[in-house]
Coordinates of N, CA, C and O in Angstrom, one line a residue:
X1 N -3.8 -48.9 48.3 CA -2.7 -49.5 47.7 C -3.1 -49.7 46.4 O -2.5 -50.9 45.7
X2 N -4.6 -50.1 46.1 CA -5.1 -50.8 44.6 C -3.8 -50.1 43.6 O -3.5 -50.9 42.8
X3 N -3.4 -49.5 43.7 CA -3.4 -48.2 42.3 C -1.9 -48.5 42.5 O -1.1 -48.8 41.3
X4 N -0.9 -48.8 43.3 CA 0.4 -49.2 42.8 C 0.3 -51.0 42.6 O 1.3 -51.4 41.9
X5 N -0.6 -51.8 43.0 CA -0.5 -52.9 42.3 C -1.1 -52.9 41.1 O -0.9 -54.2 40.1
X6 N -1.6 -51.9 40.7 CA -2.2 -52.0 38.9 C -0.8 -51.4 38.5 O -0.9 -52.3 37.7
X7 N -0.2 -50.7 38.5 CA 1.2 -50.5 37.7 C 1.9 -51.6 37.4 O 2.6 -51.9 37.2
X8 N 1.7 -52.0 39.1 CA 3.1 -53.6 38.7 C 2.3 -54.7 37.9 O 3.5 -55.2 37.6
X9 N 1.3 -54.7 37.6 CA 0.6 -55.8 37.5 C 0.5 -55.3 35.5 O 0.1 -56.2 34.7
X10 N 0.4 -54.3 35.3 CA 0.5 -54.2 34.0 C 1.8 -54.6 32.9 O 3.2 -54.6 33.1
X11 N 1.0 -55.2 32.2 CA 2.2 -56.1 31.3 C 2.4 -55.2 29.8 O 1.8 -54.4 29.7
X12 N 3.7 -55.8 29.7 CA 4.3 -54.9 28.0 C 3.5 -55.2 27.0 O 2.9 -56.2 27.3
X13 N 3.2 -54.2 26.2 CA 2.8 -54.2 25.0 C 3.2 -55.1 23.9 O 4.6 -55.6 23.9
X14 N 2.4 -55.8 22.9 CA 3.1 -56.6 22.0 C 3.7 -55.5 21.0 O 3.4 -54.7 21.0
X15 N 4.9 -56.2 20.0 CA 5.3 -55.4 19.1 C 4.4 -54.3 18.5 O 4.4 -53.2 18.0
X16 N 3.4 -55.5 18.1 CA 2.5 -54.5 17.0 C 2.1 -53.1 17.6 O 1.6 -52.1 16.7
X17 N 1.2 -53.3 18.6 CA 0.6 -52.4 19.2 C 1.3 -51.4 20.0 O 1.3 -50.1 20.1
X18 N 2.6 -51.6 20.3 CA 3.9 -50.7 21.0 C 3.9 -49.7 19.5 O 4.5 -48.6 19.6
X19 N 4.2 -50.2 17.9 CA 4.7 -49.6 16.9 C 3.0 -48.6 16.8 O 3.8 -47.6 16.3
X20 N 1.7 -48.9 16.8 CA 1.0 -48.2 16.6 C 0.5 -46.9 17.6 O 0.5 -45.8 17.4
X21 N 1.6 -47.3 18.6 CA 1.4 -46.5 19.8 C 2.0 -45.2 19.7 O 2.2 -44.0 19.7
X22 N 3.8 -45.8 19.1 CA 4.4 -44.6 18.4 C 4.0 -43.6 17.7 O 4.5 -42.9 17.4
X23 N 3.6 -44.2 16.6 CA 3.2 -43.8 15.2 C 2.0 -42.5 16.1 O 1.8 -41.3 15.6
X24 N 1.3 -42.9 16.6 CA 0.2 -42.0 17.5 C 0.3 -41.2 18.2 O 0.3 -39.9 18.1
X25 N 1.7 -41.0 19.0 CA 2.5 -39.8 19.9 C 3.1 -39.0 18.6 O 2.8 -37.8 18.4
X26 N 4.0 -39.9 17.5 CA 4.9 -39.0 16.8 C 3.4 -38.0 15.9 O 3.7 -36.7 15.5
X27 N 1.8 -38.6 15.5 CA 1.4 -38.2 15.1 C 0.9 -36.4 15.9 O 0.3 -35.8 15.8
X28 N 0.7 -36.8 16.7 CA 0.0 -35.9 18.0 C 1.5 -35.2 18.1 O 0.9 -33.7 18.0
X29 N 2.1 -35.2 18.3 CA 3.1 -34.0 18.7 C 3.3 -33.2 17.4 O 3.5 -32.2 17.1
X30 N 3.8 -33.7 15.8 CA 3.4 -33.6 14.4 C 2.1 -32.2 14.3 O 2.5 -31.0 14.4
X31 N 1.0 -33.0 14.8 CA -0.3 -31.8 14.7 C -0.5 -30.7 15.5 O -0.7 -29.8 15.2
X32 N 0.4 -31.4 17.0 CA 0.7 -29.8 17.7 C 1.5 -29.1 17.5 O 1.1 -28.0 17.5
X33 N 2.4 -29.1 17.1 CA 3.5 -28.5 16.5 C 2.7 -27.5 15.5 O 3.4 -26.1 15.0
X34 N 2.1 -27.8 14.1 CA 1.3 -27.4 13.1 C 0.7 -26.2 13.5 O 0.8 -25.1 13.4
X35 N -0.1 -26.8 14.8 CA -1.4 -25.8 15.3 C -0.5 -24.7 16.0 O -1.0 -23.4 15.8
X36 N 0.6 -24.9 16.7 CA 1.4 -24.0 17.8 C 2.0 -22.6 16.2 O 1.6 -21.4 16.2
X37 N 2.1 -23.7 15.6 CA 3.1 -22.8 14.5 C 1.7 -21.6 13.8 O 1.8 -20.8 13.4
X38 N 0.6 -22.1 13.3 CA -0.8 -21.5 13.2 C -1.2 -20.3 14.0 O -1.8 -19.5 13.1
X39 N -1.4 -20.8 15.1 CA -1.6 -19.8 15.9 C -0.6 -18.7 16.6 O -1.3 -17.3 16.4
X40 N 0.4 -19.0 16.2 CA 2.0 -18.0 16.3 C 1.4 -16.9 14.7 O 1.1 -15.6 15.0
X41 N 1.0 -17.6 13.8 CA 0.7 -16.7 12.3 C -0.2 -16.2 12.8 O -0.4 -15.0 11.8
X42 N -1.4 -16.5 13.0 CA -2.5 -15.8 13.1 C -2.1 -14.1 14.0 O -2.9 -13.1 13.9
X43 N -1.6 -15.0 15.4 CA -0.8 -13.8 15.9 C 0.0 -12.6 15.9 O -0.3 -11.2 16.0
X44 N 0.8 -12.7 14.5 CA 1.0 -12.1 13.9 C 0.7 -11.4 13.1 O 1.0 -10.0 12.7
X45 N -0.3 -11.8 12.4 CA -1.1 -11.1 11.4 C -1.9 -10.4 12.1 O -2.1 -9.1 12.2
X46 N -2.5 -10.6 13.4 CA -3.6 -9.2 13.8 C -2.5 -8.1 14.2 O -3.3 -7.1 14.8
X47 N -1.2 -8.6 15.0 CA -0.3 -7.4 15.2 C 0.0 -6.5 14.1 O 0.0 -5.2 14.2
X48 N 0.0 -7.3 12.8 CA 0.7 -6.7 11.6 C -1.0 -5.6 11.4 O -0.3 -4.7 11.1
X49 N -2.1 -6.0 11.3 CA -3.1 -4.9 11.2 C -3.0 -4.0 12.5 O -3.7 -3.0 11.8
X50 N -3.0 -4.2 13.3 CA -3.3 -3.1 14.7 C -1.7 -2.2 14.3 O -2.4 -1.0 14.5
X51 N -0.8 -2.6 14.0 CA 0.0 -1.5 13.7 C 0.5 -0.6 12.6 O 1.4 0.0 12.5
X52 N 0.1 -1.4 11.2 CA 0.4 -0.8 9.9 C -0.5 0.3 9.9 O -1.6 0.7 10.3
X53 N 0.0 1.5 8.9 CA -0.8 2.8 8.6 C -1.1 2.5 6.8 O -0.1 2.3 6.2
X54 N -2.1 2.0 7.0 CA -2.4 2.1 5.7 C -3.2 3.3 4.5 O -3.5 3.7 3.6
X55 N -2.8 4.7 5.0 CA -2.8 6.1 4.3 C -4.8 6.5 5.1 O -4.6 7.5 4.2
X56 N -5.2 5.5 5.6 CA -6.5 6.4 6.0 C -6.5 7.1 7.4 O -7.4 7.3 8.1
X57 N -5.3 7.0 7.7 CA -5.4 8.6 8.7 C -5.4 9.6 8.4 O -5.8 10.3 7.5
X58 N -5.8 10.5 9.2 CA -6.8 12.1 8.9 C -5.9 12.7 8.8 O -4.7 13.0 9.8
X59 N -5.8 14.0 7.7 CA -4.8 14.4 7.7 C -4.2 15.4 8.4 O -5.7 16.0 9.4
X60 N -3.4 16.3 8.9 CA -2.8 17.1 9.1 C -4.3 18.6 9.5 O -4.6 19.1 10.7
X61 N -4.5 18.8 8.2 CA -5.2 19.7 8.2 C -6.9 19.5 8.1 O -7.4 20.4 8.4
X62 N -7.6 18.4 8.3 CA -8.8 18.0 8.5 C -9.1 18.6 9.7 O -8.5 18.3 10.8
X63 N -10.9 18.9 10.1 CA -11.0 19.5 11.2 C -11.6 18.5 11.7 O -11.9 16.9 11.3
X64 N -11.4 18.0 13.4 CA -11.8 16.7 14.2 C -13.4 17.1 14.5 O -13.6 18.1 14.8
X65 N -14.4 15.9 14.3 CA -15.8 16.0 14.6 C -15.3 16.3 16.1 O -15.6 15.4 16.3
X66 N -15.9 17.2 16.7 CA -16.1 17.7 17.9 C -18.0 17.8 18.2 O -18.3 18.1 17.5
X67 N -18.3 17.6 19.7 CA -19.7 18.1 19.6 C -19.9 19.3 19.3 O -19.3 19.9 19.5
X68 N -21.0 20.1 18.6 CA -21.6 21.2 18.2 C -22.4 21.8 19.4 O -23.4 21.2 19.2
X69 N -22.1 22.5 20.7 CA -22.9 23.4 21.6 C -23.1 24.8 21.0 O -22.6 25.4 20.7
X70 N -24.7 25.0 20.8 CA -25.2 26.3 20.4 C -25.7 26.9 22.4 O -26.2 26.2 23.1
X71 N -24.9 28.4 22.5 CA -25.1 28.4 23.5 C -26.9 28.6 24.1 O -27.1 28.8 23.2
X72 N -26.7 28.4 25.2 CA -28.3 28.7 25.6 C -28.9 30.2 26.0 O -28.5 30.9 26.3
X73 N -30.0 30.4 25.3 CA -30.6 31.7 25.3 C -30.2 32.3 24.5 O -30.6 33.6 24.4
X74 N -29.4 32.2 23.3 CA -28.6 32.9 22.6 C -28.0 32.3 21.2 O -27.9 31.3 21.0
X75 N -28.9 32.6 20.2 CA -28.8 31.6 19.1 C -27.5 32.8 18.7 O -26.9 33.4 18.5
X76 N -26.7 31.6 17.6 CA -25.5 31.6 17.1 C -25.5 32.9 16.3 O -26.0 32.7 14.8
X77 N -24.4 33.3 15.9 CA -24.7 34.3 14.9 C -23.5 34.1 14.3 O -22.3 34.8 14.6
X78 N -23.0 33.8 12.9 CA -21.8 33.8 12.3 C -21.9 34.7 10.9 O -23.5 34.1 10.3
X79 N -21.0 34.4 10.3 CA -21.1 35.2 8.7 C -20.2 34.4 8.0 O -18.8 34.6 8.2
X80 N -20.6 33.9 6.9 CA -19.5 33.3 5.7 C -19.6 34.3 4.9 O -20.3 35.1 4.0
X81 N -17.8 34.5 4.4 CA -17.9 35.2 3.1 C -17.3 34.6 1.7 O -16.5 33.4 1.9
X82 N -18.3 34.9 1.1 CA -18.5 33.6 0.0 C -17.6 35.3 -0.6 O -17.8 36.1 -1.0
X83 N -17.6 34.2 -1.9 CA -16.9 34.7 -3.3 C -17.9 35.7 -3.7 O -19.2 35.5 -3.5
X84 N -17.0 36.7 -4.6 CA -17.9 37.6 -5.1 C -19.0 36.9 -6.4 O -18.2 36.4 -7.1
X85 N -19.8 37.4 -6.2 CA -21.0 37.2 -7.3 C -21.1 35.6 -7.5 O -22.0 34.5 -8.3
X86 N -21.3 35.0 -5.9 CA -21.5 33.8 -5.4 C -22.7 33.5 -5.6 O -23.9 34.5 -4.9
X87 N -23.9 32.6 -6.3 CA -25.5 32.7 -6.1 C -25.3 31.2 -5.3 O -24.8 30.2 -6.0
X88 N -26.0 30.7 -4.0 CA -26.5 29.9 -3.6 C -27.1 29.1 -3.9 O -28.5 29.2 -4.5
X89 N -27.2 27.9 -4.6 CA -28.5 26.7 -5.5 C -28.6 26.2 -4.2 O -29.9 25.6 -4.2
X90 N -28.0 25.5 -3.0 CA -28.5 24.8 -2.2 C -27.6 24.2 -0.6 O -26.7 24.9 -0.9
X91 N -28.0 24.0 0.4 CA -27.7 23.7 1.5 C -27.7 22.7 2.3 O -28.7 22.6 1.8
X92 N -26.3 22.4 2.6 CA -26.9 20.8 3.5 C -25.8 21.3 4.9 O -24.8 21.8 4.9
X93 N -26.6 20.3 6.1 CA -26.0 20.9 7.1 C -25.8 19.4 7.7 O -26.9 18.3 7.6
X94 N -24.4 18.9 8.2 CA -23.8 18.1 8.6 C -23.7 17.9 10.1 O -22.0 18.1 9.9
X95 N -23.6 17.8 11.3 CA -22.6 18.4 12.5 C -22.6 19.5 12.8 O -23.3 20.7 12.4
X96 N -21.0 20.0 12.6 CA -20.8 21.4 12.5 C -20.4 22.1 11.2 O -19.7 22.9 11.1
X97 N -21.1 21.0 10.3 CA -20.1 21.8 8.9 C -21.2 22.0 7.9 O -22.4 21.0 7.9
X98 N -21.5 23.2 7.2 CA -22.4 23.3 6.2 C -21.9 23.3 4.9 O -20.8 23.9 4.3
X99 N -22.8 22.4 4.0 CA -22.2 22.4 2.1 C -23.2 23.2 1.5 O -23.9 23.7 1.6
X100 N -21.9 24.6 0.9 CA -23.1 25.1 0.1 C -22.3 24.9 -1.1 O -21.5 24.7 -1.8
X101 N -23.8 24.6 -2.1 CA -23.4 24.2 -3.4 C -24.3 25.6 -4.4 O -25.1 25.8 -3.9
X102 N -23.1 26.3 -5.0 CA -23.7 27.4 -5.6 C -22.8 27.3 -7.1 O -22.1 26.4 -7.7
X103 N -23.1 28.7 -7.7 CA -22.4 29.2 -9.2 C -21.7 30.3 -9.2 O -22.0 31.3 -8.5
X104 N -20.4 30.6 -9.3 CA -19.8 31.9 -9.5 C -19.1 32.4 -11.0 O -18.4 31.4 -11.3
X105 N -20.1 32.9 -12.0 CA -19.2 33.1 -13.0 C -19.9 31.8 -14.2 O -19.0 31.6 -14.6
X106 N -20.6 31.3 -14.0 CA -20.9 30.3 -14.7 C -20.4 28.9 -14.0 O -20.5 27.5 -14.6
X107 N -19.6 28.8 -13.4 CA -18.8 28.0 -12.6 C -19.3 27.3 -11.5 O -19.4 28.3 -10.5
X108 N -19.6 25.9 -11.3 CA -19.9 25.7 -10.2 C -19.1 25.1 -9.2 O -18.3 24.8 -9.3
X109 N -19.7 25.5 -8.0 CA -18.7 25.5 -6.9 C -19.4 24.8 -5.6 O -20.5 25.4 -5.5
X110 N -18.6 24.1 -4.8 CA -19.0 24.0 -3.5 C -18.1 24.4 -2.4 O -16.4 24.0 -2.3
X111 N -18.6 25.0 -1.4 CA -18.1 25.4 -0.4 C -18.5 24.4 1.1 O -19.5 24.1 1.3
X112 N -17.5 24.4 1.6 CA -17.9 23.5 3.3 C -17.4 24.7 4.5 O -16.2 25.0 4.5
X113 N -18.4 25.1 5.3 CA -18.3 25.8 5.9 C -18.1 25.3 7.2 O -19.5 24.8 7.8
X114 N -17.7 25.5 8.1 CA -17.2 25.0 9.0 C -18.0 25.7 10.6 O -17.4 26.7 11.0
X115 N -19.3 25.8 11.3 CA -19.2 26.5 12.6 C -19.0 26.7 13.8 O -18.9 27.7 14.0
X116 N -18.2 25.5 13.9 CA -17.4 26.1 15.1 C -16.4 26.7 14.5 O -15.4 27.7 15.5
X117 N -15.6 26.7 13.6 CA -13.9 27.3 13.1 C -14.7 28.9 12.8 O -13.9 29.6 12.9
X118 N -15.7 29.0 12.4 CA -16.2 30.0 11.8 C -15.9 30.6 10.3 O -15.4 31.8 10.3
X119 N -15.6 29.5 9.4 CA -14.8 29.9 8.5 C -15.1 28.7 7.4 O -15.2 27.8 7.9
X120 N -14.5 29.0 5.6 CA -14.5 28.3 5.0 C -13.1 27.4 4.8 O -12.5 27.7 4.9
X121 N -13.5 25.9 5.2 CA -12.7 24.8 5.0 C -11.9 24.5 3.8 O -11.2 24.0 3.5
X122 N -13.4 24.9 2.8 CA -12.8 23.7 1.7 C -13.9 24.4 0.5 O -14.7 24.8 1.1
X123 N -13.0 24.7 -0.7 CA -13.6 25.3 -1.8 C -13.1 24.3 -3.0 O -12.0 24.2 -3.6
X124 N -14.6 23.7 -3.3 CA -14.2 22.7 -4.6 C -15.0 23.1 -6.0 O -16.0 23.2 -5.6
X125 N -14.1 23.1 -6.7 CA -14.7 23.7 -7.9 C -14.9 22.4 -9.0 O -14.2 21.3 -9.1
X126 N -16.5 22.5 -9.9 CA -17.2 21.1 -10.0 C -17.1 21.7 -11.6 O -17.3 22.4 -12.4
X127 N -16.5 20.2 -12.3 CA -16.4 20.2 -13.8 C -16.7 18.9 -14.3 O -16.8 18.2 -13.5
X128 N -17.1 19.4 -15.7 CA -17.9 17.9 -16.3 C -17.1 18.2 -17.1 O -16.1 18.1 -18.3
X129 N -16.4 16.1 -17.3 CA -15.2 16.0 -18.6 C -16.1 15.4 -19.7 O -17.2 14.1 -19.4

């Protein structure tokens, strides 16, 4: 019962303190509204970043990087058909793709051979400017 007695005994605030209380309530409402608007802006920005297409998607002709598996007990045997007169200068292997740097007729070329597809997937001519 003491709780009810405390509420009944509460005296009204003087006018100066009542004005301060009202200003504090307004300040809380305004700052809460600003925070809510900024929170929604962050959610919209995250949604925008997740749904936009910035051109970095993989082209349809590109190969998908898949795990490369060699059959057990048997070596992989493939033949890369290089252009006529092509002289190999160096090679490099990355996953299932082999980079072949060479020259044909004095022109430097880079070929990318995909071991999973068994064919050349890129033919790049190198030139100096």
